[in-house]
Phi, psi and omega in degrees: 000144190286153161281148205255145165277146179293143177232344190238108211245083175282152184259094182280099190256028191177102169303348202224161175236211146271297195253165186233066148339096205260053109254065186270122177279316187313292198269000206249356205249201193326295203255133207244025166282014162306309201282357153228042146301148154305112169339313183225152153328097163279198210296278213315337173273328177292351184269334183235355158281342206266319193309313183278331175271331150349274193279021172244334177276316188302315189300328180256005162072024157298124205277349178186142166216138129346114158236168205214113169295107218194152223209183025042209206231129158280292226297010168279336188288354197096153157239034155289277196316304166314306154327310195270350176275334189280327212268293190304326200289292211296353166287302214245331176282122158326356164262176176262149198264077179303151170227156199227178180206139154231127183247162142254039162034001168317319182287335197284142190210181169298279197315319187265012167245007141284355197281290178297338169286338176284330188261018178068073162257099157334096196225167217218154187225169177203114209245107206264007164150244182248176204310301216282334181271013133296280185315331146029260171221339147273095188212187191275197200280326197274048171067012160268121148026108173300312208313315170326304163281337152300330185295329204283330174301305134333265172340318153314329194274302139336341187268170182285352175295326196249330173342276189309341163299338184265157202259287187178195181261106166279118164226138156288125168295130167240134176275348160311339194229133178292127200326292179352280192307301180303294238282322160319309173285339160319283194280003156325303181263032175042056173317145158277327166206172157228139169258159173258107199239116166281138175310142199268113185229169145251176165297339173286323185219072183304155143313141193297134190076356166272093186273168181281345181248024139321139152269334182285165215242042183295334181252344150297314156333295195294317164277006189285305179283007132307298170346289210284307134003282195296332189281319198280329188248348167055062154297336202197146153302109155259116173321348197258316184287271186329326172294295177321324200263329183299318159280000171255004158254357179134345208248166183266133184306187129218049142200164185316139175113334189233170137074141162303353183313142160315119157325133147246013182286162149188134188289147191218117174260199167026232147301350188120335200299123193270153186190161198271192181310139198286355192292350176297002211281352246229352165230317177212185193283144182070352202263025132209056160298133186234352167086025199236136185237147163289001190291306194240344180231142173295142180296020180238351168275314177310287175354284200293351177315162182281304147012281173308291177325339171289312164321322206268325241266345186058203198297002187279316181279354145335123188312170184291314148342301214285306203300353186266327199292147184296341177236039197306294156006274215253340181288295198109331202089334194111195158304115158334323202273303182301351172258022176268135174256146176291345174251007179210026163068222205239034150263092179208152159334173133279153170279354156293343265254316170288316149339329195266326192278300206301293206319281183321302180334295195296324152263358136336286169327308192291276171330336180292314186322297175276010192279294193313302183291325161301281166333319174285000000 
């Protein structure tokens, strides 16, 4: 297959976090190699990642591509330093440059959200509901509790001077908290989207309430009556919801995780080290080391890795299961991270994979339905 050029460039540009989340695949899972990162990017590797995506837009001729500020915590780098990589991207690439931000927003203050809204950054915040189902799992290391300063962040955030800089909301499912009740909590602070994030597990190590040769079906439970919510009031995009129904209309996912489109993500970490998704820290040590720097190499060399190509690879690379099922479409196989095994690498199902089918089934139905009822 020819390789699709990278569109989505994360930058980690600050290795440590603030908060000790305890399901973070950077720091709690497989690859613990966060522990001899440089804490923050240094001039000279951001001088030759801006360098490197530069000449990746010229080689593909691209008219716009993304990049997304990622951590760790980014806002530990400063937002001086964030400013002047953004001011450089927007100097030197030829395209036009979205920049994105995912924070856990302890750190978002007035002063550092004039900063970034002045330099057009976008940002995202990331949030598991109301106090008791944040504090959770997000919290600091000597165990107190977040939520309380994401709200005070939020809320800054919420005003019209700053609005338009929020992107939107992350929360993970946790099956401990009643769907409603998160989703609620959410929409508290009037989100432009919320994404829905499954904890990140494989067959070697399911998610918590997933075992792996299980049929049932815990996290489409949980997420269905959003669904049903989201469809009758459109309060908000949930991106996860949205994607699915575009695609039971006719249309193609665009984001990771769903739909056969070619993966463009790819990671620059630190140190410089170019690398495949970063949700990989989440199955063995390296597996998504590509052995590659922007110092000496190009993001056209990633391209060619095999890795990528698997990334790439639409339904040829799939498992056998995943090319015959019926919502292959709109599934995707999952996350790439969620289809790994230990004997037989990432040609596997997802361990979402009845999970993935029930949720898609059921809005499939639901849209056919009402596709059906319009017509007559």
């Amino acid at each position: 297959m020819k390789a699709v050029p990278f569109r989505q460039f994360v930058l980690k540009v600050h290795s440590r976090c603030n908060l000790s989340c305890d399901y973070c695949y950077v720091y709690e899972m497989a690859d613990q190699a966060w522990r001899n990162q440089p804490r923050r990017m240094s001039e000279t590797t951001v001088n030759h990642a801006v360098e490197r995506i530069a000449a990746h837009a010229v080689t593909h001729r691209l008219p716009s591509l993304a990049v997304i500020l990622h951590g760790g915590e980014p806002l530990m780098a400063g937002t001086g330093f964030l400013a002047d990589l953004v001011r450089r991207l927007r100097a030197t690439v030829p395209a036009q440059v979205e920049v994105s931000m995912q924070t856990n927003g302890v750190l978002l203050t007035e002063e550092r959200l004039k900063t970034l809204t002045d330099i057009g950054v976008k940002i995202g915040v990331s949030l598991d509901g109301d106090a008791r189902a944040t504090d959770r799992h997000r919290r600091f290391a000597d165990g107190r509790g977040s939520h309380r300063h994401v709200d005070r962040a939020l809320r800054l955030l919420g005003q019209d001077r700053f609005r338009n800089a929020f992107s939107g909301l992350l929360c993970t499912v946790d099956l401990e908290h009643p769907p409603l009740t998160t989703y609620k909590a959410l929409l508290a602070y009037e989100p432009p989207a919320v994404d829905f994030l499954l904890p990140h597990g494989t067959w070697v190590h399911p998610p918590p309430g997933r075992e792996a040769d299980s049929v049932g079906t815990p996290y489409a439970d949980w997420l269905l009556p959003i669904f049903d919510r989201w469809y009758d009031q459109q309060e908000t995009w949930v991106r996860l919801f949205g994607e699915v129904t575009q695609s039971v209309l006719g249309g193609t996912p665009a984001v990771e995780g769903l739909g056969l489109r070619p993966s463009t993500v790819v990671v620059v970490d630190t140190d410089g080290s170019i690398k495949q998704l970063d949700s990989l820290s989440a199955t063995y040590p390296g597996a998504a080391d590509l052995g590659l720097n922007v110092s000496a190499d190009s993001f056209d060399t990633a391209l060619s890795h095999p890795l990528t190509g698997l990334r790439q690879g639409g339904i040829k690379s799939l498992a056998a299961p995943c090319r015959s099922c019926a919502v292959v479409r709109t599934c995707g196989g999952g996350l790439f991270t969620h289809r790994y095994h230990g004997s037989t690498g990432f040609i596997n199902p997802s361990v979402y994979c009845p999970d993935l089918l029930r949720l898609i089934s059921v809005v499939r139905d639901r849209v056919s339905a009402d596709l059906a009822r319009a017509a007559q």
